[in-house]
Short mmCIF file of C-alpha atoms in Angstrom, two decimals:
data_model
loop_
_atom_site.label_atom_id
_atom_site.label_comp_id
_atom_site.label_asym_id
_atom_site.label_seq_id
_atom_site.Cartn_x
_atom_site.Cartn_y
_atom_site.Cartn_z
CA MET A 169 84.32 164.33 -21.50
CA THR A 170 84.13 164.61 -17.72
CA PRO A 171 82.41 167.57 -16.06
CA ILE A 172 84.69 169.77 -13.98
CA THR A 173 83.78 170.01 -10.31
CA PRO A 174 86.34 172.15 -8.54
CA ALA A 175 87.20 171.05 -5.03
CA THR A 176 86.94 173.48 -2.15
CA PRO A 177 89.88 175.87 -2.44
CA ALA A 178 92.40 176.00 0.35
CA THR A 179 92.45 179.82 0.23
CA SER A 180 90.07 182.38 -1.20
CA ASP A 181 90.68 183.75 -4.68
CA ALA A 182 91.09 187.22 -3.23
CA ALA A 183 93.97 186.10 -1.03
CA ALA A 184 95.56 183.76 -3.56
CA PRO A 185 98.80 184.79 -5.28
CA ARG A 186 98.43 185.61 -8.98
CA PRO A 187 100.87 184.59 -11.69
CA GLU A 188 103.30 187.51 -12.06
CA GLY A 189 102.53 189.55 -15.16
CA GLY A 190 99.40 187.48 -16.03
CA GLY A 191 99.38 185.53 -19.29
CA LEU A 192 97.18 183.79 -21.83
CA ALA A 193 95.89 180.24 -21.40
CA LEU A 194 94.47 178.01 -24.14
CA VAL A 195 91.70 175.80 -22.72
CA VAL A 196 91.01 172.69 -24.84
CA ASP A 197 87.91 170.68 -23.85
CA ASP A 198 84.95 169.35 -25.83
CA SER A 199 82.55 170.50 -23.10
CA ALA A 200 81.44 174.12 -23.34
CA VAL A 201 80.54 174.03 -19.64
CA ASN A 202 84.02 172.83 -18.71
CA ARG A 203 85.65 175.49 -20.88
CA LYS A 204 83.53 178.20 -19.25
CA LEU A 205 84.26 177.01 -15.71
CA LEU A 206 87.98 176.78 -16.38
CA GLY A 207 87.95 180.20 -18.02
CA GLN A 208 86.26 181.75 -15.00
CA LEU A 209 88.71 180.11 -12.62
CA LEU A 210 91.73 181.18 -14.65
CA THR A 211 90.45 184.75 -14.80
CA THR A 212 90.40 184.90 -11.00
CA ILE A 213 94.13 184.12 -10.91
CA GLY A 214 95.07 186.76 -13.44
CA LEU A 215 94.99 184.87 -16.74
CA ARG A 216 93.21 185.65 -19.99
CA THR A 217 91.84 182.67 -21.92
CA ILE A 218 90.97 181.45 -25.37
CA ASP A 219 89.41 178.05 -25.93
CA ALA A 220 89.04 175.21 -28.43
CA GLU A 221 86.56 172.34 -28.39
CA ASN A 222 88.94 169.72 -29.77
CA GLY A 223 92.60 169.05 -30.52
CA ALA A 224 92.38 169.96 -34.20
CA ASP A 225 91.02 173.45 -33.38
CA ALA A 226 93.68 173.86 -30.68
CA LEU A 227 96.50 173.11 -33.13
CA ALA A 228 95.04 175.53 -35.64
CA ILE A 229 95.07 178.29 -32.99
CA LEU A 230 98.62 177.47 -31.90
CA ARG A 231 99.90 177.66 -35.48
CA ASP A 232 98.40 181.01 -36.40
CA ASP A 233 98.96 184.51 -35.00
CA ARG A 234 96.90 183.80 -31.89
CA GLY A 235 99.22 180.98 -30.84
CA ARG A 236 102.23 183.26 -30.43
CA ALA A 237 100.60 184.86 -27.37
CA VAL A 238 99.71 181.59 -25.60
CA ASP A 239 101.66 180.96 -22.38
CA VAL A 240 100.10 177.71 -21.10
CA ILE A 241 97.76 175.01 -22.44
CA LEU A 242 95.11 173.17 -20.39
CA LEU A 243 94.27 170.03 -22.36
CA ASP A 244 91.52 167.45 -21.89
CA VAL A 245 92.25 163.80 -22.80
CA VAL A 246 88.96 162.39 -24.08
CA MET A 247 87.79 164.45 -27.08
CA PRO A 248 86.37 163.75 -30.57
CA GLU A 249 88.36 164.25 -33.80
CA LEU A 250 91.74 164.57 -32.10
CA ASP A 251 92.04 163.42 -28.49
CA GLY A 252 94.41 164.77 -25.85
CA TYR A 253 97.12 162.17 -26.49
CA GLU A 254 97.24 162.93 -30.21
CA THR A 255 97.13 166.67 -29.63
CA LEU A 256 99.95 166.47 -27.07
CA ALA A 257 102.03 164.38 -29.48
CA ALA A 258 101.50 166.95 -32.26
CA ILE A 259 102.49 169.83 -29.97
CA LYS A 260 105.70 168.12 -28.85
CA ALA A 261 106.59 167.17 -32.44
CA ASP A 262 106.39 170.81 -33.57
CA GLU A 263 109.70 172.62 -33.00
CA SER A 264 107.94 175.95 -32.55
CA LEU A 265 105.52 174.57 -29.92
CA ARG A 266 107.39 171.82 -28.10
CA HIS A 267 108.53 174.06 -25.21
CA MET A 268 104.98 175.23 -24.49
CA PRO A 269 103.83 174.05 -21.00
CA VAL A 270 100.88 171.64 -21.29
CA ILE A 271 98.82 170.71 -18.21
CA MET A 272 96.51 167.77 -18.74
CA VAL A 273 93.11 168.25 -17.00
CA SER A 274 91.23 165.00 -17.41
CA GLY A 275 88.60 162.74 -15.96
CA VAL A 276 90.79 159.74 -16.87
CA ASP A 277 92.22 159.17 -13.41
CA GLU A 278 94.33 156.16 -14.27
CA LEU A 279 98.03 155.71 -13.56
CA ASP A 280 98.72 154.52 -17.14
CA SER A 281 97.21 157.73 -18.57
CA VAL A 282 99.20 159.90 -16.17
CA VAL A 283 102.47 158.11 -16.97
CA ARG A 284 101.77 158.19 -20.69
CA CYS A 285 101.15 161.96 -20.75
CA ILE A 286 104.18 162.79 -18.61
CA GLU A 287 106.40 160.60 -20.78
CA MET A 288 105.05 162.38 -23.86
CA GLY A 289 106.14 165.72 -22.43
CA ALA A 290 103.17 167.05 -20.47
CA THR A 291 104.17 169.48 -17.73
CA ASP A 292 101.59 168.10 -15.29
CA TYR A 293 98.46 165.97 -15.01
CA LEU A 294 95.44 166.95 -12.89
CA PRO A 295 92.48 164.58 -12.56
CA LYS A 296 88.97 165.99 -12.38
CA PRO A 297 87.67 167.17 -10.00
CA PHE A 298 90.67 169.25 -8.98
CA ASP A 299 91.55 171.69 -6.23
CA PRO A 300 91.71 175.25 -7.66
CA ALA A 301 94.62 176.05 -5.35
CA ILE A 302 96.60 173.16 -6.80
CA LEU A 303 95.73 174.23 -10.35
CA ARG A 304 96.80 177.78 -9.50
CA ALA A 305 100.13 176.57 -8.12
CA ARG A 306 100.79 174.32 -11.13
CA ILE A 307 99.99 177.11 -13.59
CA THR A 308 102.14 179.62 -11.70
CA ALA A 309 105.08 177.21 -11.71
CA SER A 310 104.59 176.45 -15.41
CA LEU A 311 104.45 180.15 -16.32
CA ALA A 312 107.56 180.90 -14.27
CA ASP A 313 109.44 178.12 -16.03
CA LYS A 314 108.25 179.32 -19.43
CA ARG A 315 109.26 182.90 -18.69
CA LEU A 316 112.73 181.72 -17.68
CA ARG A 317 113.09 179.83 -20.96
CA ASP A 318 111.76 182.85 -22.86
CA LEU A 319 114.35 185.08 -21.17
CA GLU A 320 117.13 182.64 -22.05
CA LYS A 321 115.88 182.48 -25.63
CA GLU A 322 115.66 186.27 -25.86
CA TYR A 323 119.19 186.64 -24.48
CA LEU A 324 120.58 184.17 -27.01
CA GLU A 325 118.70 185.90 -29.81
CA ARG A 326 120.12 189.27 -28.74
CA GLN A 327 123.62 187.88 -28.48
CA THR A 328 123.40 186.24 -31.89
CA ALA A 329 121.93 189.35 -33.48
CA THR A 330 124.54 191.62 -31.89
CA ASN A 331 127.36 189.38 -33.09
CA GLU A 332 125.87 189.47 -36.58
CA VAL A 333 125.83 193.29 -36.57
CA LEU A 334 129.47 193.33 -35.46
CA ARG A 335 130.28 190.91 -38.27
CA VAL A 336 128.53 193.12 -40.82
CA ILE A 337 130.33 196.22 -39.55
CA SER A 338 133.72 194.47 -39.71
CA THR A 339 133.18 192.86 -43.12
CA SER A 340 131.00 195.52 -44.81
CA ALA A 341 132.13 198.56 -42.89
CA PHE A 342 132.53 200.57 -46.07
CA ASP A 343 129.13 199.76 -47.55
CA LEU A 344 127.00 202.28 -45.68
CA ASP A 345 123.64 200.96 -46.95
CA THR A 346 124.46 197.44 -45.75
CA VAL A 347 125.70 198.62 -42.35
CA LEU A 348 122.75 200.94 -41.67
CA SER A 349 120.22 198.33 -42.80
CA ALA A 350 121.79 195.74 -40.50
CA VAL A 351 121.86 198.14 -37.55
CA VAL A 352 118.28 199.41 -37.86
CA GLY A 353 116.81 196.00 -38.68
CA THR A 354 118.50 194.27 -35.76
CA ALA A 355 117.70 197.07 -33.31
CA ALA A 356 114.02 197.09 -34.30
CA ARG A 357 113.65 193.32 -34.03
CA LEU A 358 115.38 193.12 -30.64
CA CYS A 359 113.17 195.89 -29.27
CA HIS A 360 109.97 194.32 -30.64
CA ALA A 361 109.28 197.32 -32.86
CA ASP A 362 107.14 197.06 -35.98
CA HIS A 363 109.30 199.53 -37.88
CA GLY A 364 112.64 201.29 -37.69
CA ALA A 365 114.55 203.94 -39.59
CA ILE A 366 117.86 205.80 -39.63
CA TYR A 367 117.94 209.46 -40.61
CA LEU A 368 121.16 211.22 -41.62
CA ARG A 369 121.93 214.91 -41.65
CA GLU A 370 121.97 216.61 -45.04
CA GLY A 371 122.68 220.29 -44.49
CA ASP A 372 120.11 221.58 -42.00
CA ALA A 373 117.68 218.70 -42.63
CA PHE A 374 117.51 214.99 -41.80
CA VAL A 375 116.60 212.44 -44.46
CA ALA A 376 115.81 208.72 -44.12
CA ALA A 377 118.79 206.61 -45.24
CA ALA A 378 117.64 203.11 -44.21
CA SER A 379 114.46 201.55 -42.89
CA TYR A 380 113.04 198.30 -41.53
CA GLY A 381 109.41 197.23 -41.85
CA TYR A 382 108.40 200.31 -43.82
CA ASP A 383 107.44 200.13 -47.49
CA GLY A 384 108.42 203.33 -49.24
CA LEU A 385 109.57 205.34 -46.21
CA VAL A 386 112.98 206.26 -47.62
CA GLU A 387 111.41 207.53 -50.84
CA PHE A 388 108.69 209.39 -48.88
CA GLU A 389 111.20 211.11 -46.58
CA ARG A 390 113.43 212.09 -49.49
CA VAL A 391 110.76 214.53 -50.61
CA ASN A 392 109.69 215.34 -47.02
CA PRO A 393 112.94 216.04 -45.11
CA LEU A 394 112.73 216.68 -41.37
CA ARG A 395 114.11 219.70 -39.52
CA PRO A 396 114.58 220.54 -35.83
CA GLY A 397 111.20 221.17 -34.25
CA ARG A 398 108.50 219.66 -32.05
CA ASP A 399 106.32 218.61 -34.98
CA SER A 400 108.30 215.39 -35.55
CA LEU A 401 110.17 212.76 -33.54
CA VAL A 402 113.44 213.42 -35.39
CA GLY A 403 113.01 217.17 -34.88
CA ARG A 404 112.61 216.73 -31.12
CA VAL A 405 115.67 214.49 -30.87
CA VAL A 406 117.75 217.08 -32.70
CA LEU A 407 116.39 219.88 -30.49
CA THR A 408 117.11 218.10 -27.22
CA GLY A 409 120.15 216.01 -28.16
CA ARG A 410 118.66 213.15 -26.12
CA PRO A 411 116.47 210.06 -26.64
CA VAL A 412 112.81 211.02 -27.13
CA GLN A 413 109.61 208.98 -26.88
CA ILE A 414 106.14 209.81 -28.14
CA GLY A 415 103.70 207.47 -26.41
CA ASP A 416 100.90 208.02 -28.94
CA VAL A 417 101.26 210.40 -31.86
CA LEU A 418 97.47 210.69 -32.13
CA ALA A 419 97.30 212.09 -28.59
CA ASP A 420 100.28 214.43 -29.02
CA ARG A 421 99.14 217.95 -29.84
CA ASP A 422 102.51 219.10 -31.15
CA TYR A 423 103.03 216.18 -33.54
CA GLY A 424 102.36 217.46 -37.03
CA LEU A 425 103.14 214.68 -39.51
CA ALA A 426 99.55 213.52 -40.02
CA LEU A 427 100.23 212.47 -43.62
CA ALA A 428 103.12 210.22 -42.60
CA GLN A 429 101.16 208.70 -39.69
CA GLU A 430 98.18 208.01 -41.91
CA ARG A 431 100.34 206.36 -44.56
CA PHE A 432 102.55 204.24 -42.30
CA GLY A 433 100.22 203.63 -39.34
CA PHE A 434 102.65 204.10 -36.44
CA ARG A 435 101.48 205.14 -32.96
CA SER A 436 104.38 204.90 -30.46
CA LEU A 437 107.80 206.30 -31.43
CA LEU A 438 111.33 206.22 -30.02
CA GLY A 439 114.23 208.27 -31.36
CA VAL A 440 117.90 208.26 -30.28
CA PRO A 441 120.58 210.67 -31.54
CA ILE A 442 123.56 209.38 -33.52
CA VAL A 443 126.45 211.47 -32.25
CA ARG A 444 129.90 211.78 -33.79
CA GLU A 445 132.56 214.13 -32.40
CA GLY A 446 129.98 215.95 -30.28
CA GLU A 447 127.55 216.67 -33.11
CA ILE A 448 124.30 214.96 -34.05
CA SER A 449 124.88 213.36 -37.44
CA GLY A 450 121.67 211.37 -37.50
CA VAL A 451 118.79 209.76 -35.61
CA ILE A 452 117.84 206.09 -35.23
CA ALA A 453 114.11 205.61 -34.70
CA ALA A 454 111.71 202.80 -33.80
CA ALA A 455 107.93 202.64 -34.17
CA ARG A 456 105.05 200.48 -33.02
CA ASN A 457 101.64 200.29 -34.62
CA GLU A 458 99.94 200.33 -31.23
CA PRO A 459 100.34 202.91 -28.43
CA ARG A 460 102.86 200.94 -26.36
CA PRO A 461 105.94 202.92 -25.19
CA PHE A 462 109.43 201.40 -25.14
CA ASN A 463 110.90 200.38 -21.80
CA GLU A 464 114.21 201.51 -20.32
CA ALA A 465 116.13 198.44 -21.49
CA GLU A 466 114.93 198.97 -25.06
CA VAL A 467 115.98 202.63 -24.96
CA LEU A 468 119.46 201.65 -23.75
CA LEU A 469 119.74 198.99 -26.45
CA TYR A 470 118.78 201.52 -29.11
CA ALA A 471 121.40 203.93 -27.76
CA ALA A 472 124.05 201.21 -28.13
CA PHE A 473 123.05 200.63 -31.74
CA ALA A 474 123.19 204.40 -32.33
CA ASP A 475 126.88 204.24 -31.34
CA GLN A 476 127.48 201.46 -33.85
CA ALA A 477 125.67 203.44 -36.53
CA ALA A 478 127.96 206.41 -35.79
CA ILE A 479 131.04 204.23 -36.28
CA GLY A 480 129.63 202.79 -39.51
CA ILE A 481 128.84 206.26 -40.86
CA GLU A 482 132.30 207.57 -40.05
CA ASN A 483 134.00 204.55 -41.65
CA ALA A 484 131.91 204.87 -44.80
CA ARG A 485 132.63 208.56 -45.15
CA LEU A 486 136.35 207.96 -44.76
CA LEU A 487 136.17 205.34 -47.49
CA GLN A 488 134.33 207.73 -49.81
CA THR A 489 137.25 210.16 -49.46
CA ILE A 490 139.74 207.42 -50.32
CA GLU A 491 137.67 206.19 -53.27
CA ARG A 492 137.63 209.66 -54.76
CA GLN A 493 141.44 209.59 -54.75
CA LYS A 494 141.95 206.07 -56.03
CA SER A 495 139.49 203.17 -56.35
CA GLN A 496 142.22 200.50 -56.28
CA LEU A 497 142.48 200.81 -52.48
CA SER A 498 138.76 201.22 -51.92
CA ARG A 499 138.79 198.95 -48.87
CA PHE A 500 141.60 200.70 -46.98
CA LEU A 501 141.24 203.16 -44.14
CA SER A 502 144.76 204.35 -43.29
CA PRO A 503 145.33 208.06 -44.08
CA GLN A 504 148.77 207.42 -45.58
CA VAL A 505 147.20 205.05 -48.11
CA ALA A 506 144.81 207.79 -49.19
CA ALA A 507 147.87 209.93 -49.97
CA LEU A 508 149.66 207.06 -51.70
CA VAL A 509 146.89 206.33 -54.18
CA SER A 510 147.38 209.74 -55.75
CA SER A 511 151.07 209.12 -56.41
CA THR A 512 152.78 207.38 -59.35
CA ASP A 513 154.12 204.57 -57.14
CA ASP A 514 150.81 203.07 -56.11
CA GLU A 515 150.41 200.40 -58.82
CA GLN A 516 153.80 198.79 -58.19
CA LEU A 517 153.14 198.68 -54.46
CA LEU A 518 149.67 197.23 -54.93
CA VAL A 519 150.91 194.42 -57.16
CA GLY A 520 153.30 193.21 -54.44
CA HIS A 521 156.70 193.97 -52.95
CA ARG A 522 159.11 193.00 -50.16
CA ARG A 523 159.93 195.37 -47.35
CA GLN A 524 161.04 195.33 -43.74
CA ILE A 525 158.11 196.20 -41.49
CA THR A 526 157.23 196.27 -37.83
CA ALA A 527 154.00 194.40 -37.10
CA LEU A 528 151.85 194.86 -34.01
CA PHE A 529 149.03 192.61 -32.83
CA ALA A 530 146.72 193.43 -29.92
CA ASP A 531 143.64 191.86 -28.39
CA LEU A 532 141.59 191.94 -25.20
CA ARG A 533 142.12 189.52 -22.33
CA GLY A 534 138.86 188.24 -20.84
CA PHE A 535 136.78 189.34 -23.83
CA THR A 536 135.34 185.89 -24.62
CA ALA A 537 134.02 185.42 -21.09
CA PHE A 538 132.72 188.99 -21.05
CA ALA A 539 130.92 188.56 -24.41
CA GLN A 540 129.21 185.40 -23.17
CA GLN A 541 127.82 187.14 -20.07
CA ALA A 542 127.31 190.76 -21.10
CA GLU A 543 124.09 192.21 -22.41
CA PRO A 544 124.26 193.27 -26.09
CA GLU A 545 124.20 196.97 -25.24
CA GLU A 546 127.08 196.51 -22.77
CA LEU A 547 129.12 194.61 -25.36
CA LEU A 548 128.52 197.21 -28.06
CA GLY A 549 129.32 200.06 -25.68
CA VAL A 550 132.65 198.56 -24.58
CA LEU A 551 133.70 197.82 -28.16
CA ALA A 552 132.78 201.35 -29.26
CA GLU A 553 135.02 202.88 -26.57
CA TYR A 554 137.84 200.43 -27.34
CA HIS A 555 137.67 200.95 -31.10
CA ALA A 556 137.65 204.74 -30.76
CA MET A 557 140.72 204.76 -28.51
CA MET A 558 142.76 202.31 -30.62
CA GLY A 559 141.84 203.99 -33.89
CA GLU A 560 142.93 207.38 -32.60
CA GLN A 561 146.36 206.02 -31.67
CA ILE A 562 146.83 204.24 -35.01
CA VAL A 563 146.22 207.47 -36.92
CA GLN A 564 148.32 209.56 -34.55
CA HIS A 565 151.38 207.27 -34.90
CA GLY A 566 151.07 206.69 -38.64
CA GLY A 567 150.25 202.99 -38.51
CA THR A 568 148.69 201.04 -41.37
CA LEU A 569 145.64 199.12 -40.21
CA GLU A 570 145.36 195.71 -41.84
CA HIS A 571 142.34 194.49 -39.93
CA PHE A 572 140.30 195.55 -36.93
CA ALA A 573 137.54 193.06 -36.03
CA GLY A 574 135.90 192.61 -32.66
CA ASP A 575 138.54 192.75 -29.92
CA GLY A 576 141.58 192.04 -32.14
CA MET A 577 143.63 194.22 -34.48
CA MET A 578 146.78 194.12 -36.59
CA VAL A 579 148.78 197.23 -37.55
CA PHE A 580 152.08 197.50 -39.41
CA PHE A 581 154.60 200.29 -39.97
CA ASN A 582 157.00 201.28 -42.79
CA ASP A 583 154.54 200.49 -45.56
CA PRO A 584 153.10 201.70 -47.84
CA THR A 585 154.85 204.93 -46.79
CA PRO A 586 158.51 204.38 -45.71
CA GLN A 587 159.18 205.24 -42.05
CA PRO A 588 162.84 205.14 -40.94
CA ASP A 589 161.69 205.04 -37.28
CA HIS A 590 159.03 202.35 -37.80
CA VAL A 591 160.03 200.26 -34.77
CA GLU A 592 159.98 203.30 -32.49
CA ARG A 593 156.57 204.32 -33.84
CA ALA A 594 155.15 200.86 -33.11
CA VAL A 595 156.54 200.79 -29.55
CA ARG A 596 155.41 204.33 -28.76
CA MET A 597 151.95 203.53 -30.09
CA ALA A 598 151.75 200.36 -27.99
CA VAL A 599 152.75 202.21 -24.81
CA ALA A 600 150.25 204.98 -25.55
CA MET A 601 147.53 202.37 -26.13
CA ARG A 602 148.38 200.67 -22.85
CA GLU A 603 148.17 203.97 -20.96
CA ARG A 604 144.88 204.97 -22.60
CA PHE A 605 143.52 201.47 -22.09
CA ALA A 606 144.23 201.72 -18.35
CA ASP A 607 141.83 204.66 -18.16
CA LEU A 608 139.16 202.69 -20.02
CA ALA A 609 139.72 199.59 -17.85
CA ARG A 610 139.26 201.56 -14.63
CA GLY A 611 135.91 202.79 -15.83
CA TRP A 612 134.88 199.32 -16.95
CA ARG A 613 135.86 197.76 -13.62
CA LYS A 614 133.48 200.14 -11.86
CA ARG A 615 130.75 198.61 -14.01
CA GLY A 616 131.92 195.07 -13.29
CA TYR A 617 133.82 194.39 -16.54
CA GLU A 618 137.25 192.85 -16.07
CA LEU A 619 139.12 193.35 -19.35
CA ASN A 620 142.83 193.71 -20.04
CA ILE A 621 145.03 194.11 -23.11
CA GLY A 622 148.08 192.27 -24.43
CA MET A 623 150.28 193.17 -27.42
CA GLY A 624 153.07 191.64 -29.48
CA ILE A 625 155.58 193.47 -31.72
CA ALA A 626 158.03 191.94 -34.22
CA THR A 627 160.31 193.37 -36.92
CA GLY A 628 161.27 191.61 -40.14
CA TYR A 629 160.68 191.30 -43.88
CA ALA A 630 157.24 190.66 -45.33
CA THR A 631 155.50 190.56 -48.69
CA LEU A 632 152.94 193.35 -48.98
CA GLY A 633 150.36 194.28 -51.54
CA ARG A 634 146.85 193.79 -52.75
CA ILE A 635 145.04 190.76 -51.29
CA GLY A 636 141.58 189.61 -52.34
CA PHE A 637 139.61 189.39 -55.55
CA GLU A 638 138.08 191.68 -58.15
CA GLY A 639 135.62 193.98 -56.45
CA ARG A 640 136.91 193.37 -52.93
CA TYR A 641 140.55 194.05 -52.16
CA ASP A 642 142.48 194.60 -48.96
CA TYR A 643 146.03 195.80 -48.51
CA GLY A 644 147.92 193.35 -46.35
CA ALA A 645 151.21 191.84 -45.22
CA VAL A 646 152.29 188.18 -45.34
CA GLY A 647 155.36 186.66 -43.72
CA ASN A 648 156.91 185.16 -40.58
CA VAL A 649 157.14 188.58 -38.96
CA VAL A 650 153.35 188.82 -39.01
CA ILE A 651 152.98 185.34 -37.51
CA LEU A 652 155.58 186.11 -34.84
CA ALA A 653 153.83 189.32 -33.76
CA SER A 654 150.54 187.43 -33.55
CA ARG A 655 152.06 184.63 -31.44
CA LEU A 656 153.72 187.14 -29.10
CA SER A 657 150.39 188.90 -28.65
CA SER A 658 148.76 185.59 -27.73
CA GLU A 659 151.48 184.93 -25.13
CA ALA A 660 151.35 188.43 -23.63
CA ARG A 661 149.86 188.64 -20.18
CA ARG A 662 147.87 191.50 -18.74
CA ASP A 663 149.29 194.87 -19.94
CA GLN A 664 152.38 193.25 -21.45
CA ILE A 665 153.97 194.48 -24.69
CA LEU A 666 156.22 191.67 -25.89
CA LEU A 667 159.07 192.49 -28.32
CA ASP A 668 161.15 190.10 -30.37
CA GLN A 669 164.93 190.56 -30.24
CA ARG A 670 165.15 192.44 -33.55
CA ALA A 671 162.55 195.02 -32.49
CA HIS A 672 164.23 195.44 -29.11
CA ALA A 673 167.64 196.03 -30.70
CA ALA A 674 166.19 198.97 -32.66
CA VAL A 675 164.79 200.73 -29.57
CA GLU A 676 166.93 199.47 -26.70
CA ASP A 677 168.11 203.01 -25.85
CA LEU A 678 164.53 204.28 -25.67
CA VAL A 679 162.84 201.70 -23.44
CA ASP A 680 163.24 199.83 -20.18
CA VAL A 681 162.44 196.17 -20.67
CA GLU A 682 162.06 193.00 -18.65
CA PRO A 683 163.23 189.72 -20.22
CA VAL A 684 160.49 187.09 -20.12
CA GLY A 685 162.70 184.24 -21.29
CA GLU A 686 162.45 182.01 -24.32
CA LEU A 687 158.92 181.25 -25.46
CA GLN A 688 157.90 178.11 -27.28
CA LEU A 689 155.55 179.58 -29.87
CA LYS A 690 153.24 177.66 -32.14
CA GLY A 691 154.71 177.32 -35.63
CA PHE A 692 158.31 178.02 -34.53
CA SER A 693 160.69 175.09 -34.14
CA SER A 694 163.05 176.91 -31.75
CA PRO A 695 162.25 178.91 -28.62
CA VAL A 696 161.90 182.66 -29.24
CA PRO A 697 163.44 185.15 -26.77
CA ALA A 698 161.04 187.95 -25.85
CA LEU A 699 161.11 191.11 -23.74
CA ASN A 700 158.34 193.04 -22.05
CA VAL A 701 158.32 196.83 -22.43
CA GLU A 702 158.02 198.32 -18.95
CA ARG A 703 158.23 202.00 -19.89
CA LEU A 704 159.55 204.58 -22.34
CA ARG A 705 162.58 206.36 -20.97
CA PRO A 706 162.20 210.13 -20.49
CA ALA A 707 163.95 212.28 -23.07
CA ALA A 708 166.55 213.42 -20.50
CA GLU A 709 167.60 209.82 -19.81
CA VAL A 710 167.84 209.02 -23.50
CA ALA A 711 170.03 212.08 -24.14
CA VAL A 712 172.38 211.18 -21.27
CA GLY A 713 172.64 207.61 -22.47
#
């Protein structure tokens, strides 16, 4: 133990810069006097402090709930029980603590001690007595570095969580409970909320359908449905049609759900409408147990997850319609399949059959780079717009959607319902998608997103039928035509729609094309001629031809 004797500061505390946003420092020193002096000094530069008189106590603090709030550690070297070297080694050996900045403040002013601590991972080493201005500068730099790492960590956590939600939606899109639980849980965690819930419309009321962090909320709300009105968060969202915050329900005179607040303990609330086709179909809500409102970024993130919830709800409801008609195609979305399952031909088709089809693949150019740089709410917003546009065109042109995950999709025509004009349908759909995508892309470019689309179309025979296992079936196509369409899509440049020769021959009177030469495609031993669709010919030109 060495008493702390601060040197004369270079500037007064009043004029000194304070660490931005403050923070919490853990002071570890076996001298109560030293801990008090350091605490007073740190308070003058905007830091709160907690202290420990030895390394063992410090580690205990860092490993319980108090440690999660610590931003920087000031650690003495010479202490009983567990000295500074041993404490530093334990901190750096703990995966959850190793990135914590540790500044050694010690009376051991020896080069060997300095080198040893720095090599062990200490951020800095200040001998006693020290200059308060230097300590202030070292702490400010350490906090800035920690905040940068925290931001990077938070971004990666958001990206990982967002990708997981997209995965759940694409793989469990028809299990509404799973989708809603994933959406509300991820949104609440990313926004540092203690609780979250999704409410769905049932008649003129809204009832909890999924929750995070609440024990018994869904059951409670089932017997206490919410209606439009100012007495509840959900009621206010429905009244206004916009995101609503209640900073502190206990200070809000209009808030009337005292029983719910008493049972679940929330104080600050955020609610965002879930909108589908211009109508509010539900509300996604977040709650904190302390009166701490949500910031703008958190509100935007919640709005993005509301869009994903809307897509999940719509998908699940479409599936429920199909399941009522025939459970054997319970994982299929295409409207023509819903009609097929009620016919007498469905079992033979499901078992497997051969048929000529036209397959179309499409995906976004630049999506990988965009996903790596975009914020989660930006990524979710772009995908929601893209999915809505593509899905509308698939239904309008009678396509059968095999899969639609992330930025890629595969659609085929002429099965399960025969379509004599299947090639024309595929080409017209691709051109319509390209035109609609151009409108989306212009809007995205204004926001700094550079995304383009490429498509490939091929015609040929494939084996179609039920693919999967008991309890989880898809309806899919297998064959070289599918592989060829996929390879052409991969080769397509910005806004290109590449046709194979067989597809072109079926629509050559309807389109203007540009030969792109013979392409060496993966999996094909010989070069494959391809043509890019430039435009659909007007009806007058087709009639004259």
